[in-house]
mmCIF file of C-alpha atoms and ligand atoms in Angstrom:
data_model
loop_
_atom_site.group_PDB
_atom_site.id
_atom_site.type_symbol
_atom_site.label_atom_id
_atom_site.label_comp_id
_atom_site.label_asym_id
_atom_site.label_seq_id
_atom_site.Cartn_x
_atom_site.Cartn_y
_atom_site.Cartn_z
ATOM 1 C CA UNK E 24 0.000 0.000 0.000
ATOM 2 C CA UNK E 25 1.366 3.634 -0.668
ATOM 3 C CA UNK E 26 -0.354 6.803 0.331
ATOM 4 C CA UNK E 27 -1.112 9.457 -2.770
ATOM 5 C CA UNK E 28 -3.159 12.827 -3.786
ATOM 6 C CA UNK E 29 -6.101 11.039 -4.984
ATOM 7 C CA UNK E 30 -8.715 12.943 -6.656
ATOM 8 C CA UNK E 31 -12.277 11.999 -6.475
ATOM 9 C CA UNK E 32 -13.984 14.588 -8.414
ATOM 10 C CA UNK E 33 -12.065 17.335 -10.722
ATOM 11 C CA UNK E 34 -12.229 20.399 -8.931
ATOM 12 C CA UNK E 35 -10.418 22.885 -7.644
ATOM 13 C CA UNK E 36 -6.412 22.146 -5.353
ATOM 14 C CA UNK E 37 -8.325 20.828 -2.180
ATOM 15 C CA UNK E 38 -10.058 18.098 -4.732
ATOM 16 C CA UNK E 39 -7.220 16.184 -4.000
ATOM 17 C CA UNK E 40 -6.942 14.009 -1.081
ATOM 18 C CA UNK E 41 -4.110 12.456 1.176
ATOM 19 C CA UNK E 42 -5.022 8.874 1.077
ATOM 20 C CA UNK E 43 -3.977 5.422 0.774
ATOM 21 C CA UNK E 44 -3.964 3.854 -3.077
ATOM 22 C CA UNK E 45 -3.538 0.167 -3.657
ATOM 23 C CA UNK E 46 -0.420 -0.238 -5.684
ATOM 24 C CA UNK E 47 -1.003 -3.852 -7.679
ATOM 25 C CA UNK E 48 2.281 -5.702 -8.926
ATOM 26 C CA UNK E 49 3.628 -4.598 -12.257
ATOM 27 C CA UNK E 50 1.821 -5.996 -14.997
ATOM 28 C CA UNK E 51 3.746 -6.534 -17.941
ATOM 29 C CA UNK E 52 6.587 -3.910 -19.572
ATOM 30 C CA UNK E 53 5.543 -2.063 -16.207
ATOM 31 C CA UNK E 54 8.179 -1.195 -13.675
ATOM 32 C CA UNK E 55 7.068 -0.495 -9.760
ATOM 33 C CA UNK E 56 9.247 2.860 -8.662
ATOM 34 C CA UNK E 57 9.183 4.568 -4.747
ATOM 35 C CA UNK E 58 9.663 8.489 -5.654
ATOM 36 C CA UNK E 59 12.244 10.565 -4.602
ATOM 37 C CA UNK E 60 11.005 13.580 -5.668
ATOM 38 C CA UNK E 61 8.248 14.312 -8.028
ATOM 39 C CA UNK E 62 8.115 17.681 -10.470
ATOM 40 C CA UNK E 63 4.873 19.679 -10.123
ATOM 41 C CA UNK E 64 3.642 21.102 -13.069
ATOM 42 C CA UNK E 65 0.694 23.492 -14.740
ATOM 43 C CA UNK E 66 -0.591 20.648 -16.246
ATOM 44 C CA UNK E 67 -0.862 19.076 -13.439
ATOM 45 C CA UNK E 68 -3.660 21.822 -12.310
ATOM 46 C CA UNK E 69 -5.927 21.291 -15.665
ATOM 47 C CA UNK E 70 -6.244 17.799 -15.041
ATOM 48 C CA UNK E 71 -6.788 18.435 -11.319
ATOM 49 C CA UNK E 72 -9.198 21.380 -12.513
ATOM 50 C CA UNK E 73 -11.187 19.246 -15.433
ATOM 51 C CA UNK E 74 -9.458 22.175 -18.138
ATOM 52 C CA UNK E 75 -9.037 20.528 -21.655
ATOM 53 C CA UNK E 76 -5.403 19.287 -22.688
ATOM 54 C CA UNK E 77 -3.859 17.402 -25.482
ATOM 55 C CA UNK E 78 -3.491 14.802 -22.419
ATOM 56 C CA UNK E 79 -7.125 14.206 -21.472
ATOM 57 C CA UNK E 80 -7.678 13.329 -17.660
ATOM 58 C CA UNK E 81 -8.739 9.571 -17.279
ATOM 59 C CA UNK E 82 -12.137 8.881 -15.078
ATOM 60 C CA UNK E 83 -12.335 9.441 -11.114
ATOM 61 C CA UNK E 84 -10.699 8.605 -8.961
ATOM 62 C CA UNK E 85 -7.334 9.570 -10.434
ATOM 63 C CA UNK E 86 -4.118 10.477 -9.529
ATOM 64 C CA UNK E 87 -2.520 13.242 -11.136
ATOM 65 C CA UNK E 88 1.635 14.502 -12.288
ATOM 66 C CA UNK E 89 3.817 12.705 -14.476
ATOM 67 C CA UNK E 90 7.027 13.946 -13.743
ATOM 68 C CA UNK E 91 8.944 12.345 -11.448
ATOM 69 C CA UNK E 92 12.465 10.702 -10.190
ATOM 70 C CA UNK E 93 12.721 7.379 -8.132
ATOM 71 C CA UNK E 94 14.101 3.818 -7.265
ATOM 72 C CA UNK E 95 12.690 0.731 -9.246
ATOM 73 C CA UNK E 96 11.708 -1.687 -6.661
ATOM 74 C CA UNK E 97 9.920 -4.233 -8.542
ATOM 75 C CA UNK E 98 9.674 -5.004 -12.299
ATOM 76 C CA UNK E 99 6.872 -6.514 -13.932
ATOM 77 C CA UNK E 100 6.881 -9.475 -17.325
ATOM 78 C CA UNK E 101 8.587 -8.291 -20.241
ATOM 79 C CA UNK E 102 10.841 -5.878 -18.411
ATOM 80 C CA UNK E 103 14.691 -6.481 -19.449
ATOM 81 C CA UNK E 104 16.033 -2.514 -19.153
ATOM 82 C CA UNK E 105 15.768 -1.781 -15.600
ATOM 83 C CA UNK E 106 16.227 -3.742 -12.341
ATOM 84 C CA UNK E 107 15.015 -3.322 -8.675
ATOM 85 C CA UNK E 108 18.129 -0.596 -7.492
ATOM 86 C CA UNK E 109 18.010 1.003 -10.393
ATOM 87 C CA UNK E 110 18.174 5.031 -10.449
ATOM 88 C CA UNK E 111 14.760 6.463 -12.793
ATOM 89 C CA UNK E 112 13.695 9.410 -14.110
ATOM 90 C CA UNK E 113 10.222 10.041 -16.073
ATOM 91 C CA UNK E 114 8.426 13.421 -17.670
ATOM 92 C CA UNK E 115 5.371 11.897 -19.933
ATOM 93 C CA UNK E 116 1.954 10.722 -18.941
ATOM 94 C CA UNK E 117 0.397 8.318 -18.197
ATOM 95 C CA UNK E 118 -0.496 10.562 -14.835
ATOM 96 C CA UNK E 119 0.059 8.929 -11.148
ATOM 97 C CA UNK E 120 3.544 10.782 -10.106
ATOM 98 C CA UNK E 121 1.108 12.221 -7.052
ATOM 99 C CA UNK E 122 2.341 8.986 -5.233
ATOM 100 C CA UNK E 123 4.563 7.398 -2.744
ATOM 101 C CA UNK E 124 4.821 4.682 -5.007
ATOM 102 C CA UNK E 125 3.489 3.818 -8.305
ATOM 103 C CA UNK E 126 3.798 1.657 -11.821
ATOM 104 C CA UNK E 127 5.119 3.434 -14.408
ATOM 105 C CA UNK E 128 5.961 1.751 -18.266
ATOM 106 C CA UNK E 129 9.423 0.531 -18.882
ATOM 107 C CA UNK E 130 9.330 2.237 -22.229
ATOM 108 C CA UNK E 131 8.811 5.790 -21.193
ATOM 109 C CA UNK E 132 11.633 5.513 -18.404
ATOM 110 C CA UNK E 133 14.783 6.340 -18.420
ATOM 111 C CA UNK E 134 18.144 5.714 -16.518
ATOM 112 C CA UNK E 135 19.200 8.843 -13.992
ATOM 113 C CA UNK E 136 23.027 8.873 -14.979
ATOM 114 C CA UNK E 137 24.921 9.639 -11.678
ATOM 115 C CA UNK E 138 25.713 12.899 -10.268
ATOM 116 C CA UNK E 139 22.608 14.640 -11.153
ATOM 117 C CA UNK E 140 20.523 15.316 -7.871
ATOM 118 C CA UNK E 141 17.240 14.175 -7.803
ATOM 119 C CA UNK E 142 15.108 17.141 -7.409
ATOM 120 C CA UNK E 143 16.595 18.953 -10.114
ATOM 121 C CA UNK E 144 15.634 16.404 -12.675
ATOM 122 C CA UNK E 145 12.203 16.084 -11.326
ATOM 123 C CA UNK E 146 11.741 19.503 -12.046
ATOM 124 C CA UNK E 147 13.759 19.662 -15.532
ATOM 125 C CA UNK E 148 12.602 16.153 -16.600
ATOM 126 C CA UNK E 149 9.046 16.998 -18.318
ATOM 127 C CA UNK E 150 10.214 21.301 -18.255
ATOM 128 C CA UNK E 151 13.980 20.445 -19.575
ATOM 129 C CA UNK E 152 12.663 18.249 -22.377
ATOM 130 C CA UNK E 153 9.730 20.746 -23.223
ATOM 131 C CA UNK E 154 11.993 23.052 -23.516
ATOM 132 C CA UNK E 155 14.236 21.102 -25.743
ATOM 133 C CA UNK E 156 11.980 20.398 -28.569
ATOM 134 C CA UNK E 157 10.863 23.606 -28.069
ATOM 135 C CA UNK E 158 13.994 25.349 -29.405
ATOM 136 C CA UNK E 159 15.629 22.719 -31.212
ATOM 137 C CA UNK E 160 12.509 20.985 -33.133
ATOM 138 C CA UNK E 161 8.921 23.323 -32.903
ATOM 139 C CA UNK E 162 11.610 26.185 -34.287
ATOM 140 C CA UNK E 163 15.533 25.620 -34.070
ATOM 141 C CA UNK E 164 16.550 28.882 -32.773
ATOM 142 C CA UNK E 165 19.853 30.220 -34.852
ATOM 143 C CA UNK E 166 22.379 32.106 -33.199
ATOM 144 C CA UNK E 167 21.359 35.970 -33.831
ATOM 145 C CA UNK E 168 17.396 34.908 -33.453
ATOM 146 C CA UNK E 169 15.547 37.493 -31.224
ATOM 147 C CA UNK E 170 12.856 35.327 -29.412
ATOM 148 C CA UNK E 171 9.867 36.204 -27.130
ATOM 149 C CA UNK E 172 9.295 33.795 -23.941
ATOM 150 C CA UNK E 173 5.966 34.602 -21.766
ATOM 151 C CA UNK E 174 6.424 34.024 -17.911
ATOM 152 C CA UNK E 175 9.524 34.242 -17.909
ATOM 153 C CA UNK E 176 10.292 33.837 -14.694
ATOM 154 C CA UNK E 177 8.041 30.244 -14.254
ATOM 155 C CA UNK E 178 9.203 27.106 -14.208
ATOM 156 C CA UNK E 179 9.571 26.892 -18.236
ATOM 157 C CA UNK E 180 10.741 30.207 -18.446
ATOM 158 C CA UNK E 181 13.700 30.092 -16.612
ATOM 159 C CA UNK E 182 14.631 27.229 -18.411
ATOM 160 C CA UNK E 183 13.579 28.715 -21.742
ATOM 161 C CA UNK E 184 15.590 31.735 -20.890
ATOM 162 C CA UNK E 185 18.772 29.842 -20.273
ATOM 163 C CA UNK E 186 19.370 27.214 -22.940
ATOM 164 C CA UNK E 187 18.039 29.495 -25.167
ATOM 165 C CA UNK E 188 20.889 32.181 -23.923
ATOM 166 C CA UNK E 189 23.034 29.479 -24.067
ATOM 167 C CA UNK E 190 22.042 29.405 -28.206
ATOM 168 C CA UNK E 191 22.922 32.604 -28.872
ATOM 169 C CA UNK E 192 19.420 33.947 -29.206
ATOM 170 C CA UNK E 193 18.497 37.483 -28.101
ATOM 171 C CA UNK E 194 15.440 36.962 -25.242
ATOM 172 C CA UNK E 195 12.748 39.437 -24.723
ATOM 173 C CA UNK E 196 10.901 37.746 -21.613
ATOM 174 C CA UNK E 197 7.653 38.909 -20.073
ATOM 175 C CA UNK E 198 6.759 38.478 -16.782
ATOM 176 C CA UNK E 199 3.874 40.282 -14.110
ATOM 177 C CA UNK E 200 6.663 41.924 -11.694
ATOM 178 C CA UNK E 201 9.481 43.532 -11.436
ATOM 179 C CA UNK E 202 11.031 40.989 -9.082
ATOM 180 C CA UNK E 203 10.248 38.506 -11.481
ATOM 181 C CA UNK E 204 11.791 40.589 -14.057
ATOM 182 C CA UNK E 205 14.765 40.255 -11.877
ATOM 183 C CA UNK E 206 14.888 36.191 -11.929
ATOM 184 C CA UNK E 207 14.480 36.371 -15.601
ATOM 185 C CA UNK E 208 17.454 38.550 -16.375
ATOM 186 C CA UNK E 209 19.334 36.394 -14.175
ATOM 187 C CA UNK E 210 18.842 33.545 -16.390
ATOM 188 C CA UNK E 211 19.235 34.860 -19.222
ATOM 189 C CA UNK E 212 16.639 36.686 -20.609
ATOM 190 C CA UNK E 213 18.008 40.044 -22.432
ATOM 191 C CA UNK E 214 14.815 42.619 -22.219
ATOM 192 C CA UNK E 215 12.454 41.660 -19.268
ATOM 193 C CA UNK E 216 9.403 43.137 -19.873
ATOM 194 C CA UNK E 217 6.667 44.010 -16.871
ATOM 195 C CA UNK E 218 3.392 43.363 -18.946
ATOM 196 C CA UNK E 219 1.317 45.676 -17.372
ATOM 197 C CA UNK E 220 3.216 48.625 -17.663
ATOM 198 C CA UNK E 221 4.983 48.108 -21.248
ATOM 199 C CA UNK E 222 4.083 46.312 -24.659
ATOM 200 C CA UNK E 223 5.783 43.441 -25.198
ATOM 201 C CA UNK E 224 5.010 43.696 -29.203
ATOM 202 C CA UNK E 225 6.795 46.908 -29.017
ATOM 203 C CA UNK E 226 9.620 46.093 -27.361
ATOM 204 C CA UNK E 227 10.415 43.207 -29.754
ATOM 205 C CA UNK E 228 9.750 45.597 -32.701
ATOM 206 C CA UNK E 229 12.398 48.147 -31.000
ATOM 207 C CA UNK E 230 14.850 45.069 -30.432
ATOM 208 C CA UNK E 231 14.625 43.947 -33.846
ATOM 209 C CA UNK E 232 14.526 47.144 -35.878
ATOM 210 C CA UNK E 233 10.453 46.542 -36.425
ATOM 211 C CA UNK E 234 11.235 43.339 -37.817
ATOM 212 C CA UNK E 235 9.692 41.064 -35.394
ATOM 213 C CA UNK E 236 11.092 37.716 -33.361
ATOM 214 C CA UNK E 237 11.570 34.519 -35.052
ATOM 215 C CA UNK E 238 9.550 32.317 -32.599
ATOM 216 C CA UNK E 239 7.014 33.317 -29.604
ATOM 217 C CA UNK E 240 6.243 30.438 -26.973
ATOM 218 C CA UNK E 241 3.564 31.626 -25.800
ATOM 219 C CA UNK E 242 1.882 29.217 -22.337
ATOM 220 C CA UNK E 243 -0.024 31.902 -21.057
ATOM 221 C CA UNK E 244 -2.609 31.918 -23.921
ATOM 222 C CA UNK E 245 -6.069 33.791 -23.590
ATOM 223 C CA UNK E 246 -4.749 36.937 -22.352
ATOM 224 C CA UNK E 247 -1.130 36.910 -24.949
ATOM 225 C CA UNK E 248 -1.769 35.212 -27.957
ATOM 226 C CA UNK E 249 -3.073 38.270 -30.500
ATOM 227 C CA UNK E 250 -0.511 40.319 -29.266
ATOM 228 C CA UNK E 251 2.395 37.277 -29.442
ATOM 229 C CA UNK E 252 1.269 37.355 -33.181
ATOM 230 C CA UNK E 253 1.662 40.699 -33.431
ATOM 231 C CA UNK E 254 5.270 40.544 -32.188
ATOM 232 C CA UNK E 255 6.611 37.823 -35.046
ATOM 233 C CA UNK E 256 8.683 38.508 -38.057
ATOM 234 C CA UNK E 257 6.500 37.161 -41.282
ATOM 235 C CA UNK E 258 6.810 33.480 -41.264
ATOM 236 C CA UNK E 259 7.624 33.340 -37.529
ATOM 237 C CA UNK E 260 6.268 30.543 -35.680
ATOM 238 C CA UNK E 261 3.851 30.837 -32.600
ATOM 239 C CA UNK E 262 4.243 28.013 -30.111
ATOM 240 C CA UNK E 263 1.144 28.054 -28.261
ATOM 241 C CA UNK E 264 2.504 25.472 -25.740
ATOM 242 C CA UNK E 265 0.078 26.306 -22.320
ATOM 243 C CA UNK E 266 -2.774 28.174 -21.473
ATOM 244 C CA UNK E 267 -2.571 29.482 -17.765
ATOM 245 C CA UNK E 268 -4.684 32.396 -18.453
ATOM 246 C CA UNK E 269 -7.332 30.513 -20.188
ATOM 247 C CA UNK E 270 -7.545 28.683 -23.965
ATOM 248 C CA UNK E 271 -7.009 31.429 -26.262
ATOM 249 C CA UNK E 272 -10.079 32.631 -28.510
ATOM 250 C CA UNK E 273 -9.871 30.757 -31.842
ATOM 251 C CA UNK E 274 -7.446 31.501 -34.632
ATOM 252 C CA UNK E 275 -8.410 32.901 -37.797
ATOM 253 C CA UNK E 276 -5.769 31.436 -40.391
ATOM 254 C CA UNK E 277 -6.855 34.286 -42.955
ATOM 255 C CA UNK E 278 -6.725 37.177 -40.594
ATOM 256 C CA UNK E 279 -4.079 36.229 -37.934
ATOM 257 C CA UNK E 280 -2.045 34.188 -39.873
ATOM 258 C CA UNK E 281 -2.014 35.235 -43.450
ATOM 259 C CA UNK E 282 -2.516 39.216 -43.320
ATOM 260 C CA UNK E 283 0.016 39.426 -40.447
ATOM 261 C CA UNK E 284 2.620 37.018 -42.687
ATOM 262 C CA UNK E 285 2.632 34.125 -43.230
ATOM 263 C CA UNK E 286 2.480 32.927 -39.659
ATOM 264 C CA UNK E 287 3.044 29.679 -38.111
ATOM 265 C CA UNK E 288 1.303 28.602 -35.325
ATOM 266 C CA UNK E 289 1.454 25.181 -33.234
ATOM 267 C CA UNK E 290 -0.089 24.112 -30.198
ATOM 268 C CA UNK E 291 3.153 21.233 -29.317
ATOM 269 C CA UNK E 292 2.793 18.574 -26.465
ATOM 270 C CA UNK E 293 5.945 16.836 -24.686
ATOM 271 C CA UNK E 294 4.147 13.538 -25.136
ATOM 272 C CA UNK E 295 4.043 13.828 -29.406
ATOM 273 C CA UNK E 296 7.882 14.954 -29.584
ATOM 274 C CA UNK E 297 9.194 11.954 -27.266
ATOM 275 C CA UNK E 298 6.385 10.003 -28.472
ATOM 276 C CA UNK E 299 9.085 7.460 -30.123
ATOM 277 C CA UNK E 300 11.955 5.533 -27.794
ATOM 278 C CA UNK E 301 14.371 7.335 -30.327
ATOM 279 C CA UNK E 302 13.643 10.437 -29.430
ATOM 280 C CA UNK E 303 13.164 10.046 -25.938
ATOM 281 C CA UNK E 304 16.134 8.965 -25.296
ATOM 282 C CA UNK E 305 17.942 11.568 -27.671
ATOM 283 C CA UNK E 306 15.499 14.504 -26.110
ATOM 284 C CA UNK E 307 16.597 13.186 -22.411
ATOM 285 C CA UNK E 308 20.476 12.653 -23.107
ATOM 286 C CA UNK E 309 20.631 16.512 -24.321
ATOM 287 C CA UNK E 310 18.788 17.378 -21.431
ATOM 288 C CA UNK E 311 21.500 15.801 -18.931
ATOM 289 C CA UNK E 312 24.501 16.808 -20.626
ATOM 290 C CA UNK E 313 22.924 20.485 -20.202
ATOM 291 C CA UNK E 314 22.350 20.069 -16.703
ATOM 292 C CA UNK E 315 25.759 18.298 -16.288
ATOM 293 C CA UNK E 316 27.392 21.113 -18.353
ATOM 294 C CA UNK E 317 25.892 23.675 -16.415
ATOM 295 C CA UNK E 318 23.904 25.503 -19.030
ATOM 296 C CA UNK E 319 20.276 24.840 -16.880
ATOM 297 C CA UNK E 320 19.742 25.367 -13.050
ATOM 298 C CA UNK E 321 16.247 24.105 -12.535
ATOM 299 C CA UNK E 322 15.321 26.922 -10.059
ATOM 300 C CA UNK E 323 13.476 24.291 -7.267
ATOM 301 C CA UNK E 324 12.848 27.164 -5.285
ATOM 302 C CA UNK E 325 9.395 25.282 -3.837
ATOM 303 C CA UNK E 326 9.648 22.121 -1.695
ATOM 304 C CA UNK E 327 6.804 20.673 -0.625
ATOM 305 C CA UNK E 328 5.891 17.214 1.451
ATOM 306 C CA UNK E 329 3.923 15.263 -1.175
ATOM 307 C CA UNK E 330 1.216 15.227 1.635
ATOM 308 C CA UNK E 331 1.131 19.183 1.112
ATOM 309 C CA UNK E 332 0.405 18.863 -2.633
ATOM 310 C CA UNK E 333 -3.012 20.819 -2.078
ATOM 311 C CA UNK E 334 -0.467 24.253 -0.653
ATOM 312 C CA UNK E 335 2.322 23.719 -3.822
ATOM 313 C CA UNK E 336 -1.130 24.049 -6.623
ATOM 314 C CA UNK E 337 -2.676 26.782 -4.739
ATOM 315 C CA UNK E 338 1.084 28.399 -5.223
ATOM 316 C CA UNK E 339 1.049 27.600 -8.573
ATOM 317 C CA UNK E 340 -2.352 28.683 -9.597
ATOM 318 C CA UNK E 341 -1.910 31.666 -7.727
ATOM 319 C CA UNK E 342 0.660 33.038 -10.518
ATOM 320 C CA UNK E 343 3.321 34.119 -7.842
ATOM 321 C CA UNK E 344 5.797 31.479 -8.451
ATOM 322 C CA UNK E 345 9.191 31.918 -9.459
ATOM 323 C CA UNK E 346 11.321 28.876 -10.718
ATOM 324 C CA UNK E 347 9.917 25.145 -9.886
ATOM 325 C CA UNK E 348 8.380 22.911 -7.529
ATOM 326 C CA UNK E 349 8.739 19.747 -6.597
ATOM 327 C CA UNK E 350 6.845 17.620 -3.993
ATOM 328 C CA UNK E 351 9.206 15.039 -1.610
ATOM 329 C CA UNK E 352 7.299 11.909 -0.500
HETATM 330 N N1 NAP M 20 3.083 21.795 -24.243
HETATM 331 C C1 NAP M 20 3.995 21.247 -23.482
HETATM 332 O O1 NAP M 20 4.655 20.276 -23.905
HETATM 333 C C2 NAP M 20 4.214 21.810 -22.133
HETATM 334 C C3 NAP M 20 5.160 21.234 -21.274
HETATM 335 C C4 NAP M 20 5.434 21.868 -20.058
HETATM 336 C C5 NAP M 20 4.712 22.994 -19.686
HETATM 337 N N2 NAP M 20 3.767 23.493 -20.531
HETATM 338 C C6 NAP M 20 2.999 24.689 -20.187
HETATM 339 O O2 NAP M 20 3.884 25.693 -19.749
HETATM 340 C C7 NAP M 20 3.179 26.598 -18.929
HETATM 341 C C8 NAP M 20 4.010 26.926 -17.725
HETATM 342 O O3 NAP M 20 4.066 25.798 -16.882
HETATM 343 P P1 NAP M 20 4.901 25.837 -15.527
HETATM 344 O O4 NAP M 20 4.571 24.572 -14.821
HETATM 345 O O5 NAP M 20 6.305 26.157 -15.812
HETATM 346 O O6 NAP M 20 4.191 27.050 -14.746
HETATM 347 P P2 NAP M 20 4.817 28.458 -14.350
HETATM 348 O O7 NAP M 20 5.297 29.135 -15.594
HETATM 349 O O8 NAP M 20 5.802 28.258 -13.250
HETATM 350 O O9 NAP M 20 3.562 29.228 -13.746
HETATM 351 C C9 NAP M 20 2.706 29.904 -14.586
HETATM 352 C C10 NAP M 20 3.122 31.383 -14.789
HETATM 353 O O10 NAP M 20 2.258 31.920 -15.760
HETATM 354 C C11 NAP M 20 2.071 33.294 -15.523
HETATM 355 N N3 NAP M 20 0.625 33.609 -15.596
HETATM 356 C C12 NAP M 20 0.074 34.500 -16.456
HETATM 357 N N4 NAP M 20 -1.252 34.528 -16.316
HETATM 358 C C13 NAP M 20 -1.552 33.643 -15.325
HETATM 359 C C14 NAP M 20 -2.769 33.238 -14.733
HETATM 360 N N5 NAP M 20 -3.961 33.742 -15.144
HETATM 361 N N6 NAP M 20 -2.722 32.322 -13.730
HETATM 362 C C15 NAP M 20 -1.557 31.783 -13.340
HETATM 363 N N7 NAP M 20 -0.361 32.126 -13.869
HETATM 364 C C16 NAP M 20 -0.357 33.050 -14.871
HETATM 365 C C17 NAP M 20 2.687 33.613 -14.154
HETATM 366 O O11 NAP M 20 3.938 34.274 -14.449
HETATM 367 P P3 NAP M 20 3.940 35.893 -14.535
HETATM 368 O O12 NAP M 20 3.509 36.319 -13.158
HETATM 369 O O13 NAP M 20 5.310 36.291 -14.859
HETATM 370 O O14 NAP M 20 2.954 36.251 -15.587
HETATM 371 C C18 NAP M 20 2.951 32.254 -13.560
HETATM 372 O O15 NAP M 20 4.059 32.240 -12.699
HETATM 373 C C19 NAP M 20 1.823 25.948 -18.651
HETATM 374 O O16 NAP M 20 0.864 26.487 -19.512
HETATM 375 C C20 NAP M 20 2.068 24.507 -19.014
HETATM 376 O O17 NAP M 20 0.881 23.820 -19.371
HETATM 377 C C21 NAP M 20 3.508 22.915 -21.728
#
């Protein structure tokens, strides 16, 4: 028996309930793993909350998260990559990471190398490899690109802000405060912009000679996404990657794509860019050498006993957050 955040009915953070869950043996390709840490996540609010995602919430009662680090302790039929001892790290659904313990499948694991700490790669594991794809496969930023990151100072947009430093791209980051402004610049972002008090459209347009950025990811959504159109080059690409402030109104391809020019826009999910062992295991690898190399801190500023899960979403939802959190069974 393990003890989880079990959630009975969607609802809002106090839906979820410290309780005991029956953990079953690991069926087949399944490995059993007892968390060290586990990454919290927006995402992890919309299934909580019942808002739509390209991962749709399975029926009550469920147990949300999937990001996570751990110790195998059992392994189910079929299993021949990981033992009991073994040191595991995971960032894709299916959900359940809300647990002491849980099953997890073999072929969406991967081995921790040593020397990475555990609560940094829960929090970079899902973030890190979001943020990978995001600048190396949704749009490979070029040295020289000027891009536009939204919260810059969240979880993602730390990370955003460094690797893509760490490119050679020219960051105009928004955030809702000025010490959040602060965080940003630290890692990395050129031109924090305070979106109350300042247009972010215009300050890319001064930044780039009224040119435009090459790329906007944009997780903030309803409240950003006409104006993160407004701030690409023509043929720039909108990653519409999250929507904390709401799903954004629909997109008129005519309009908002063609007459601004020749727009891109993508809504991209971690779970359809690692979707094949290949590139899980290519997306993850890039992801530890950056952490290893020192190019991406993942900001854990938040530590919460898992049995506190219901404080670390109110946190999050509350927009006040700087950096990650991570939950500690
Ligand atoms: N598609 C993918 O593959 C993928 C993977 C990972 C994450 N994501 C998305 O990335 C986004 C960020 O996730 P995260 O876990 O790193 O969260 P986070 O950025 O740490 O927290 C959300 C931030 O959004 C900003 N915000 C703006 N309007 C808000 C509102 N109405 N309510 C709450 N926050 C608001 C706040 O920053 P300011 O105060 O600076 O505005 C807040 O700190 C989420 O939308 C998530 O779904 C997508």
């Amino acid at each position: 028996m393990s003890k989880a955040q079990v959630v009975h009915e969607l609802g809002p953070p106090n839906a979820m309930t410290w309780q005991e869950w029956p953990v079953p043996d690991p069926g087949p390709g399944e490995v059993r793993i007892r968390h060290a840490a586990i990454g919290v996540n927006f995402a992890d609010t919309y299934h909580r909350g019942g808002v739509p995602h390209p991962w749709p919430v399975p029926p009550c009662p469920v147990v949300v998260g999937f990001e996570g680090v751990g110790i195998v302790e059992g392994v189910g039929p079929r299993v021949t990559e990981f033992d009991s001892g073994d040191r595991v790290a995971y960032g894709i659904p299916p959900l359940g990471s809300y647990a002491e313990v849980r099953n997890y499948p073999a072929d969406k694991l991967v081995h921790l190398p040593d020397g990475l700490d555990d609560r940094q790669v829960a929090a970079l594991m899902m973030k890190g490899m979001t943020a990978h794809y995001l600048l190396h496969r949704t749009y490979a930023v070029q040295p020289g690109d000027t891009i536009l990151v939204h919260a810059a100072a969240g979880g993602m947009g730390l990370i955003l802000c460094q690797w893509a430093k760490a490119l050679g791209a020219t960051v105009v980051g928004t955030v809702s405060t000025e010490k959040k402004a602060e965080a940003a610049r630290a890692a990395g972002c050129h031109y924090p912009v305070v979106r109350s008090r300042q247009s972010f459209a215009e300050v890319v347009g001064d930044v780039t000679d009224g040119e435009g950025a090459a790329v906007v990811y944009d997780a903030i959504g309803r409240d950003t996404l006409r104006q993160s159109l407004d701030s690409l080059r023509p043929m720039g690409v909108c990653a519409a990657y999250g929507h904390v402030s709401g799903p954004p109104d629909p997109v008129d391809i005519i309009r908002d794509l063609g007459q601004r020019g020749s727009l891109f826009i993508t809504r991209p999910a971690i779970m359809h860019y690692v979707a094949r062992r290949s590139d899980l295991e290519r997306t993850a690898q890039a992801l530890f050498k950056a952490i290893a190399d020192g190019i991406l801190d993942a900001n854990v500023n938040y530590k919460y006993a898992l049995r506190d899960a219901v404080k670390a979403h109110e946190a999050l939802e509350s927009g006040t957050t700087i950096g990650a959190t991570v939950l500690i069974p």
